[in-house]
Short mmCIF file of C-alpha atoms in Angstrom, two decimals:
data_model
loop_
_atom_site.label_atom_id
_atom_site.label_comp_id
_atom_site.label_asym_id
_atom_site.label_seq_id
_atom_site.Cartn_x
_atom_site.Cartn_y
_atom_site.Cartn_z
CA ARG A 1 -3.41 -21.59 -23.29
CA GLY A 2 -6.28 -20.86 -20.97
CA VAL A 3 -6.02 -17.04 -21.19
CA SER A 4 -9.16 -15.21 -22.20
CA GLY A 5 -9.89 -11.53 -22.75
CA GLY A 6 -12.33 -9.34 -20.91
CA GLY A 7 -12.87 -10.01 -17.27
CA GLY A 8 -15.44 -9.48 -14.60
CA GLY A 9 -15.12 -7.99 -11.20
CA GLY A 10 -14.92 -4.42 -10.12
CA GLY A 11 -14.13 -2.14 -7.28
CA MET A 12 -10.37 -2.67 -7.48
CA HIS A 13 -7.54 -0.29 -8.35
CA MET A 14 -5.28 -0.16 -11.37
CA PRO A 15 -2.69 -2.95 -11.70
CA LEU A 16 0.64 -2.64 -9.96
CA LYS A 17 3.02 -1.05 -12.47
CA GLY A 18 6.25 -2.82 -13.20
CA LEU A 19 5.22 -6.01 -11.39
CA ARG A 20 7.19 -9.04 -12.51
CA THR A 21 6.88 -12.65 -11.61
CA VAL A 22 9.93 -14.42 -10.24
CA HIS A 23 10.54 -16.02 -13.62
CA ALA A 24 9.14 -15.46 -17.12
CA GLU A 25 6.09 -17.61 -17.76
CA THR A 26 3.94 -18.42 -20.73
CA GLU A 27 2.03 -21.13 -18.87
CA ARG A 28 2.17 -22.05 -15.20
CA GLU A 29 2.47 -25.71 -14.24
CA VAL A 30 1.61 -26.43 -10.61
CA VAL A 31 2.54 -29.86 -9.30
CA THR A 32 1.26 -31.45 -6.07
CA PRO A 33 3.18 -32.77 -4.14
CA LYS A 34 5.80 -30.10 -4.85
CA PRO A 35 8.93 -31.50 -6.54
CA ALA A 36 12.27 -31.09 -4.75
CA GLU A 37 13.55 -29.08 -7.69
CA GLY A 38 11.32 -26.96 -9.86
CA PRO A 39 10.44 -23.40 -10.84
CA VAL A 40 10.63 -20.73 -8.14
CA PHE A 41 7.43 -18.77 -7.54
CA ALA A 42 6.69 -15.70 -5.44
CA THR A 43 6.44 -16.27 -1.70
CA ASN A 44 3.15 -15.70 0.09
CA PHE A 45 4.57 -12.76 2.05
CA VAL A 46 2.88 -9.45 1.20
CA SER A 47 3.78 -5.89 2.12
CA THR A 48 1.67 -2.73 1.81
CA SER A 49 4.14 -0.43 3.57
CA LYS A 50 5.82 2.47 1.82
CA TYR A 51 9.23 2.45 3.51
CA THR A 52 11.91 0.08 4.74
CA MET A 53 14.71 0.77 7.23
CA VAL A 54 17.05 1.48 4.31
CA THR A 55 14.75 3.62 2.14
CA PHE A 56 12.96 5.60 4.85
CA VAL A 57 15.31 8.60 5.14
CA PRO A 58 16.04 9.23 1.42
CA LEU A 59 12.50 8.46 0.22
CA ASN A 60 10.82 10.48 2.97
CA LEU A 61 13.09 13.46 2.35
CA MET A 62 12.40 13.24 -1.38
CA LEU A 63 8.64 13.29 -0.74
CA GLN A 64 8.90 16.13 1.77
CA PHE A 65 10.91 18.31 -0.60
CA GLN A 66 8.11 18.00 -3.14
CA ARG A 67 6.46 20.62 -0.94
CA THR A 68 7.35 24.02 -2.29
CA ALA A 69 7.84 25.57 1.16
CA ASN A 70 10.33 22.91 2.29
CA LEU A 71 12.39 23.31 -0.88
CA TYR A 72 12.27 27.10 -0.49
CA PHE A 73 13.51 27.01 3.12
CA LEU A 74 16.27 24.58 2.16
CA CYS A 75 17.54 27.09 -0.39
CA ILE A 76 17.28 29.91 2.17
CA ALA A 77 19.18 27.86 4.77
CA VAL A 78 21.97 27.15 2.28
CA LEU A 79 22.20 30.85 1.32
CA ALA A 80 22.12 31.92 4.97
CA SER A 81 25.14 29.70 5.62
CA ILE A 82 27.25 31.82 3.22
CA SER A 83 28.68 34.58 5.42
CA LEU A 84 29.46 36.77 2.42
CA ILE A 85 25.81 37.52 1.69
CA SER A 86 24.02 36.61 4.91
CA PRO A 87 23.60 39.02 7.82
CA LEU A 88 22.23 36.09 9.86
CA GLY A 89 23.69 32.76 10.91
CA GLY A 90 22.70 29.61 9.03
CA SER A 91 21.41 28.00 12.23
CA THR A 92 18.56 30.55 12.26
CA PHE A 93 17.07 28.64 9.34
CA TRP A 94 18.54 25.15 9.65
CA ILE A 95 17.07 24.50 13.13
CA PRO A 96 13.40 25.28 12.17
CA LEU A 97 13.77 23.38 8.88
CA ILE A 98 15.25 20.27 10.51
CA THR A 99 12.55 20.45 13.22
CA VAL A 100 9.77 20.55 10.62
CA LEU A 101 11.30 17.75 8.53
CA GLY A 102 11.91 15.65 11.64
CA ALA A 103 8.37 16.08 13.00
CA THR A 104 6.85 15.16 9.64
CA ALA A 105 9.22 12.18 9.30
CA VAL A 106 8.20 10.91 12.74
CA LYS A 107 4.51 11.17 11.77
CA ASP A 108 5.08 9.41 8.43
CA GLY A 109 7.19 6.77 10.14
CA ALA A 110 4.45 6.10 12.72
CA GLU A 111 1.87 5.70 9.94
CA ASP A 112 4.10 3.30 8.01
CA TYR A 113 4.88 1.38 11.20
CA ARG A 114 1.14 0.73 11.56
CA ARG A 115 1.14 -0.58 7.98
CA HIS A 116 4.03 -2.90 8.88
CA GLN A 117 2.07 -4.12 11.91
CA SER A 118 -1.00 -4.74 9.74
CA ASP A 119 1.15 -6.67 7.23
CA LEU A 120 2.70 -8.67 10.06
CA GLU A 121 -0.75 -9.57 11.38
CA GLU A 122 -1.93 -10.72 7.95
CA ASN A 123 1.22 -12.66 7.08
CA ASN A 124 1.06 -14.52 10.42
CA ARG A 125 -2.56 -15.61 10.19
CA LEU A 126 -2.84 -19.37 10.46
CA THR A 127 -4.03 -21.94 7.97
CA GLU A 128 -3.55 -25.70 7.39
CA VAL A 129 -1.20 -27.25 4.84
CA LEU A 130 -0.73 -30.95 4.11
CA ASP A 131 2.63 -32.19 5.41
CA HIS A 132 3.55 -35.02 3.04
CA ALA A 133 6.18 -36.32 5.46
CA SER A 134 3.66 -37.03 8.23
CA GLY A 135 0.59 -37.37 6.01
CA GLU A 136 -1.39 -34.95 8.19
CA PHE A 137 -2.46 -31.33 7.90
CA LYS A 138 -0.31 -28.99 9.98
CA VAL A 139 -0.97 -25.41 11.03
CA VAL A 140 1.37 -22.84 9.41
CA PRO A 141 1.36 -19.04 9.04
CA TRP A 142 0.19 -17.64 5.73
CA TRP A 143 3.66 -16.56 4.64
CA GLU A 144 4.86 -20.18 4.62
CA VAL A 145 2.26 -21.30 2.04
CA LYS A 146 3.87 -22.12 -1.31
CA VAL A 147 2.60 -22.76 -4.83
CA GLY A 148 1.67 -26.45 -5.06
CA ASP A 149 0.72 -26.84 -1.38
CA LEU A 150 -2.53 -28.59 -0.56
CA VAL A 151 -4.28 -26.11 1.73
CA ARG A 152 -7.29 -26.68 4.00
CA VAL A 153 -9.27 -23.65 5.21
CA THR A 154 -11.75 -24.19 8.04
CA THR A 155 -14.39 -22.15 9.87
CA GLY A 156 -13.98 -24.06 13.14
CA GLU A 157 -12.53 -22.99 16.50
CA ASP A 158 -9.02 -24.25 15.75
CA GLY A 159 -7.43 -20.81 15.75
CA CYS A 160 -7.15 -20.72 11.96
CA THR A 161 -8.81 -17.88 10.06
CA ALA A 162 -11.68 -18.56 7.67
CA MET A 163 -10.04 -16.32 5.06
CA LEU A 164 -8.28 -17.76 2.03
CA PRO A 165 -4.45 -17.38 2.38
CA CYS A 166 -3.76 -17.43 -1.38
CA ASP A 167 -5.44 -18.19 -4.70
CA LEU A 168 -6.58 -21.82 -4.66
CA VAL A 169 -8.12 -24.36 -6.98
CA LEU A 170 -10.96 -26.05 -5.10
CA MET A 171 -10.47 -29.79 -4.69
CA ALA A 172 -13.20 -30.68 -2.18
CA SER A 173 -15.45 -29.15 0.47
CA SER A 174 -17.45 -30.17 3.54
CA ASN A 175 -20.76 -29.91 1.69
CA VAL A 176 -22.05 -33.18 0.26
CA ASP A 177 -22.44 -31.74 -3.23
CA GLY A 178 -18.96 -30.21 -3.21
CA THR A 179 -20.14 -26.62 -3.07
CA ALA A 180 -18.58 -23.81 -1.03
CA PHE A 181 -19.68 -20.25 -0.33
CA LEU A 182 -17.41 -17.21 -0.21
CA GLU A 183 -17.90 -13.65 0.97
CA THR A 184 -16.03 -11.44 -1.49
CA ALA A 185 -16.40 -8.08 0.31
CA ASN A 186 -12.62 -7.60 0.30
CA LEU A 187 -12.59 -7.96 -3.50
CA ASP A 188 -15.64 -6.10 -4.75
CA GLY A 189 -17.46 -4.78 -1.66
CA GLU A 190 -20.37 -7.18 -2.12
CA THR A 191 -21.66 -9.06 0.93
CA ASN A 192 -23.87 -11.55 -0.90
CA LEU A 193 -22.25 -14.99 -0.96
CA LYS A 194 -20.62 -16.43 -4.10
CA LEU A 195 -20.91 -20.10 -5.01
CA ARG A 196 -17.95 -22.34 -5.83
CA GLU A 197 -18.17 -25.98 -6.94
CA SER A 198 -15.52 -28.69 -6.78
CA LEU A 199 -15.30 -31.22 -9.59
CA GLU A 200 -17.56 -34.24 -9.00
CA LEU A 201 -14.72 -36.78 -9.44
CA LEU A 202 -12.44 -35.08 -6.93
CA GLN A 203 -15.21 -34.53 -4.36
CA LYS A 204 -16.15 -38.20 -4.56
CA GLU A 205 -12.58 -39.52 -4.29
CA LEU A 206 -11.23 -37.13 -1.63
CA THR A 207 -14.14 -37.25 0.84
CA ARG A 208 -16.48 -39.72 2.49
CA LEU A 209 -19.91 -39.09 3.97
CA GLU A 210 -20.50 -39.13 7.72
CA MET A 211 -23.24 -38.01 10.08
CA VAL A 212 -22.02 -34.91 11.97
CA GLU A 213 -24.36 -33.42 14.58
CA GLY A 214 -27.33 -35.08 12.89
CA ASN A 215 -26.42 -33.84 9.43
CA GLU A 216 -24.75 -35.70 6.62
CA GLN A 217 -21.43 -34.04 5.78
CA ALA A 218 -18.35 -34.78 3.73
CA VAL A 219 -15.14 -35.40 5.71
CA PRO A 220 -11.61 -35.68 4.28
CA GLN A 221 -10.57 -39.13 3.06
CA MET A 222 -7.00 -38.88 4.34
CA GLU A 223 -5.81 -42.14 2.74
CA THR A 224 -6.67 -40.83 -0.73
CA ILE A 225 -5.48 -37.29 0.03
CA ARG A 226 -2.01 -38.52 1.07
CA LYS A 227 -1.63 -40.31 -2.29
CA LEU A 228 -3.05 -37.43 -4.33
CA GLN A 229 -0.90 -36.45 -7.28
CA CYS A 230 -2.08 -33.52 -9.33
CA LYS A 231 -0.72 -31.32 -12.09
CA ILE A 232 -2.51 -28.07 -12.92
CA HIS A 233 -1.81 -26.11 -16.10
CA CYS A 234 -2.97 -22.48 -15.87
CA HIS A 235 -2.11 -19.05 -17.27
CA PRO A 236 0.52 -16.81 -15.62
CA PRO A 237 -0.61 -14.38 -12.89
CA ASP A 238 -2.82 -11.54 -14.10
CA MET A 239 -5.16 -8.92 -12.61
CA MET A 240 -8.46 -10.41 -13.89
CA LEU A 241 -10.25 -11.10 -10.59
CA TYR A 242 -12.78 -13.58 -11.92
CA GLU A 243 -10.96 -14.96 -14.95
CA PHE A 244 -9.38 -18.37 -14.50
CA ASN A 245 -9.14 -21.08 -17.14
CA ALA A 246 -6.99 -24.13 -16.61
CA ARG A 247 -6.88 -27.91 -16.76
CA ALA A 248 -5.93 -30.48 -14.15
CA GLU A 249 -4.26 -33.85 -14.68
CA VAL A 250 -5.39 -35.94 -11.73
CA MET A 251 -6.32 -39.58 -11.12
CA GLY A 252 -5.64 -40.44 -14.75
CA GLU A 253 -8.11 -37.84 -15.99
CA GLU A 254 -7.68 -34.43 -17.62
CA LEU A 255 -10.33 -32.13 -16.16
CA PRO A 256 -11.20 -28.54 -17.15
CA LEU A 257 -11.07 -25.83 -14.47
CA ASN A 258 -12.56 -22.37 -14.61
CA GLY A 259 -13.28 -19.36 -12.44
CA MET A 260 -15.96 -16.70 -12.61
CA SER A 261 -17.86 -14.29 -10.39
CA SER A 262 -20.08 -17.14 -9.18
CA GLY A 263 -19.37 -20.80 -9.81
CA GLY A 264 -16.20 -22.51 -10.92
CA GLN A 265 -13.31 -23.88 -8.89
CA PHE A 266 -11.22 -20.73 -8.32
CA LEU A 267 -10.94 -19.36 -4.76
CA GLN A 268 -9.38 -15.88 -4.41
CA ARG A 269 -7.11 -14.73 -1.61
CA SER A 270 -8.73 -12.62 1.17
CA THR A 271 -12.23 -13.92 0.47
CA LYS A 272 -13.95 -15.42 3.51
CA LEU A 273 -15.39 -18.92 3.81
CA LYS A 274 -19.07 -18.92 4.81
CA ASN A 275 -21.72 -21.62 5.42
CA THR A 276 -19.05 -24.25 4.75
CA LYS A 277 -17.11 -26.17 7.42
CA TRP A 278 -13.95 -26.53 5.34
CA VAL A 279 -12.53 -26.40 1.85
CA MET A 280 -9.41 -27.98 0.44
CA GLY A 281 -7.49 -26.66 -2.54
CA VAL A 282 -4.16 -26.44 -4.34
CA ALA A 283 -2.29 -23.12 -4.14
CA VAL A 284 -1.72 -21.77 -7.66
CA TYR A 285 -0.86 -18.09 -7.01
CA THR A 286 0.76 -16.72 -3.85
CA GLY A 287 1.79 -13.33 -2.43
CA LYS A 288 2.20 -10.54 -4.98
CA GLU A 289 1.00 -12.87 -7.74
CA THR A 290 -2.49 -13.34 -6.26
CA LYS A 291 -5.39 -11.61 -8.01
CA ILE A 292 -6.07 -9.13 -5.20
CA GLN A 293 -2.40 -8.13 -4.88
CA MET A 294 -2.02 -7.72 -8.65
CA ASN A 295 -4.81 -5.14 -8.45
CA MET A 296 -3.15 -3.08 -5.72
CA ASN A 297 -0.99 -0.02 -6.20
CA ASP A 298 1.95 0.99 -4.04
CA PRO A 299 0.83 3.26 -1.20
CA PRO A 300 0.45 6.68 -2.84
CA ASN A 301 1.80 9.97 -1.56
CA LYS A 302 -1.57 11.62 -0.99
CA VAL A 303 -1.80 15.39 -1.43
CA SER A 304 -4.99 17.19 -0.41
CA ASP A 305 -6.59 20.14 -2.17
CA ILE A 306 -5.63 22.38 0.75
CA GLU A 307 -1.97 21.44 0.37
CA LYS A 308 -2.15 22.06 -3.38
CA SER A 309 -3.68 25.49 -2.67
CA LEU A 310 -0.91 26.18 -0.14
CA ASN A 311 1.71 25.46 -2.78
CA SER A 312 -0.01 27.97 -5.08
CA PHE A 313 -0.05 30.58 -2.31
CA ILE A 314 3.65 29.94 -1.65
CA PHE A 315 4.42 30.72 -5.30
CA LEU A 316 2.37 33.92 -4.99
CA LEU A 317 4.23 34.98 -1.84
CA PHE A 318 7.54 34.10 -3.46
CA GLY A 319 6.61 36.36 -6.37
CA MET A 320 5.87 39.20 -3.96
CA LEU A 321 9.15 38.53 -2.16
CA GLY A 322 11.00 38.59 -5.48
CA VAL A 323 9.50 41.97 -6.35
CA ILE A 324 10.53 43.46 -2.99
CA CYS A 325 14.05 42.03 -3.23
CA THR A 326 14.41 43.27 -6.80
CA ALA A 327 13.31 46.78 -5.81
CA GLY A 328 15.86 46.79 -2.96
CA ALA A 329 18.60 45.40 -5.20
CA ILE A 330 17.99 48.02 -7.90
CA GLY A 331 18.10 50.75 -5.27
CA ALA A 332 21.35 49.37 -3.81
CA GLY A 333 22.93 49.08 -7.26
CA LEU A 334 21.96 52.64 -8.21
CA PHE A 335 23.25 53.98 -4.92
CA ALA A 336 26.56 52.07 -5.20
CA GLY A 337 27.17 53.61 -8.63
CA SER A 338 26.23 57.14 -7.58
CA GLU A 339 28.51 60.05 -6.65
CA THR A 340 26.83 60.13 -3.25
CA ALA A 341 28.22 56.67 -2.40
CA ARG A 342 31.69 57.57 -3.62
CA GLY A 343 31.68 60.72 -1.52
CA SER A 344 30.33 59.10 1.64
CA TRP A 345 33.54 58.80 3.66
CA TYR A 346 31.79 56.90 6.48
CA LEU A 347 30.98 54.04 4.05
CA LYS A 348 34.69 53.75 3.23
CA PRO A 349 34.14 53.26 -0.52
CA GLU A 350 37.89 52.86 -1.01
CA ASN A 351 37.73 49.53 0.93
CA ALA A 352 35.66 47.72 -1.70
CA THR A 353 34.06 44.36 -0.93
CA VAL A 354 31.88 42.06 -3.01
CA ALA A 355 28.85 43.27 -1.05
CA PHE A 356 29.62 46.96 -1.63
CA ASP A 357 31.79 48.06 -4.50
CA THR A 358 31.25 51.47 -6.10
CA ALA A 359 33.21 50.30 -9.11
CA ALA A 360 30.85 47.31 -9.69
CA PRO A 361 27.31 48.42 -8.81
CA ALA A 362 25.74 45.49 -10.69
CA VAL A 363 27.53 42.97 -8.45
CA THR A 364 26.45 44.97 -5.39
CA GLY A 365 22.84 44.79 -6.62
CA VAL A 366 22.96 40.98 -7.02
CA ILE A 367 24.50 40.46 -3.58
CA THR A 368 21.94 42.83 -2.04
CA TRP A 369 19.12 40.88 -3.71
CA LEU A 370 20.28 37.68 -1.99
CA THR A 371 20.69 39.51 1.33
CA TYR A 372 17.15 40.88 1.14
CA LEU A 373 15.90 37.37 0.26
CA ILE A 374 17.40 36.01 3.49
CA LEU A 375 16.20 38.92 5.64
CA LEU A 376 12.61 38.85 4.31
CA SER A 377 12.33 35.05 3.94
CA LEU A 378 9.90 34.80 6.87
CA LEU A 379 7.30 36.38 4.62
CA ILE A 380 6.65 32.70 3.79
CA PRO A 381 5.77 31.07 7.14
CA ILE A 382 7.30 27.65 7.73
CA SER A 383 5.22 27.39 10.93
CA LEU A 384 2.07 27.17 8.79
CA TYR A 385 3.01 23.67 7.63
CA VAL A 386 3.79 22.59 11.19
CA SER A 387 0.35 23.78 12.35
CA ILE A 388 -1.38 21.92 9.50
CA GLU A 389 0.51 18.68 10.27
CA MET A 390 -0.49 18.94 13.95
CA VAL A 391 -4.16 19.50 13.04
CA LYS A 392 -4.09 16.50 10.65
CA THR A 393 -2.63 14.27 13.37
CA VAL A 394 -5.29 15.32 15.89
CA ILE A 395 -8.09 14.69 13.34
CA MET A 396 -6.63 11.23 12.63
CA LEU A 397 -6.63 10.39 16.35
CA VAL A 398 -10.23 11.62 16.72
CA ILE A 399 -11.37 9.44 13.80
CA SER A 400 -9.63 6.39 15.25
CA ALA A 401 -11.27 6.96 18.65
CA ASP A 402 -14.79 7.64 17.31
CA ARG A 403 -17.22 5.32 19.12
CA GLU A 404 -19.88 5.90 16.46
CA MET A 405 -17.64 4.13 13.92
CA TYR A 406 -16.94 1.07 16.10
CA VAL A 407 -18.32 -2.31 14.95
CA GLU A 408 -19.01 -4.19 18.18
CA ASP A 409 -19.81 -7.57 16.60
CA GLU A 410 -16.40 -7.80 14.94
CA ASP A 411 -14.47 -5.74 17.54
CA LEU A 412 -13.42 -3.45 14.69
CA GLN A 413 -12.65 0.23 15.13
CA SER A 414 -12.18 2.85 12.44
CA LYS A 415 -8.61 3.19 11.21
CA ALA A 416 -7.15 6.32 9.65
CA ARG A 417 -4.22 4.69 7.87
CA SER A 418 -2.96 8.04 6.63
CA SER A 419 -3.41 11.62 7.78
CA GLY A 420 -2.80 12.89 4.24
CA LEU A 421 -6.44 13.51 3.35
CA CYS A 422 -8.11 14.15 6.71
CA GLU A 423 -9.07 17.73 5.86
CA GLU A 424 -10.86 16.53 2.70
CA LEU A 425 -13.60 14.98 4.86
CA GLY A 426 -14.87 18.42 5.84
CA GLN A 427 -15.45 19.27 2.18
CA VAL A 428 -17.70 16.29 1.36
CA SER A 429 -21.24 17.43 0.43
CA TYR A 430 -22.70 14.28 -1.17
CA ILE A 431 -21.88 10.57 -1.07
CA PHE A 432 -22.91 8.36 -3.98
CA SER A 433 -23.23 4.68 -3.11
CA ASP A 434 -24.64 1.59 -4.78
CA LYS A 435 -26.76 -1.00 -2.97
CA THR A 436 -23.68 -2.86 -1.68
CA GLY A 437 -22.42 0.21 0.17
CA THR A 438 -19.44 0.79 -2.12
CA LEU A 439 -18.44 4.44 -2.03
CA THR A 440 -17.88 6.11 -5.40
#
């Protein structure tokens, strides 16, 4: 009930694959005040980071070994550790490999740490939630907001952000006619304000009119708000940004609720309150179940065109190396099976080993192939990847320190959240943009 096809909105990514709600739902029932015992919904804590303390080492190593060169040098290091076929010590290859993997891991860890810091900042933003025990609104961090809470978002100087902490159903606003205006730039890139309208019955019952700074405004009617009992029936979480159809049982009435691009009673998380002193609403979706989070993918492992080209070149070099090793192995095998080898007293052919056995020239050829592979492995330069990683890091720091990309009004600097695609910027010839400034 209340689910419709289609859906407006744009500018978002594909839905998060494999996302599940905390419990299976066919219809969500949100009750205010929250009952002591009831269904368990997702918390309002969100995370955009790629790693945790537990998964960092295995996941980072798995991603790093997707690079052909790293996998190649791992194989060489393992072969070099076998004294039977290696003329060199294994440490000759293990030390550079571990250094490269460690340096890249430190860089990736620093980038993900910044994501954790950004998540921490967002989850600890402040908003107001009605405390039914005291009957007053109290300031809480975003992550404490739960489904069923009565939330008040203000644009005043009380330290609370004007952004919406979760998906809300609008109950009342500071405007006399119950309207509210949202900036949805975080959803669709558009800066023009979107209208929302509370239901006339709720606006009338939950507010009273007062003169504030010479203007007539609606202020919360706390006596009525404390006694408010509401039950909202809506569809389970989905990725349709502007689709919301529900009904509310409140004050003995059953009222229809809807959401759309402009109009309706649905307020999306991360939109910003504008030209409105305050709004009050019931939390219906929180955390990973909010519309904006349902439209977000896990942080991808970004691979640039240059890195893809490098992998192709590595395969080409490996082919050349294979040809050289094969030529040497064939020569060694032919020599081991020849009369010349058997008659060369200084080679001591009577003391046969796996590496040189005149009675088994084929085995000698295979062992020689592996030996040549170890000796000539530096044909593929591991230092090339180190140089590229260093250049990427420097470019990322330059972008973050660019004064030309600093927004003074909002004290906002440019942020390179990942160094994975820095070199792609130098290959941009044209930028296509619509009137809202959204890059395509």
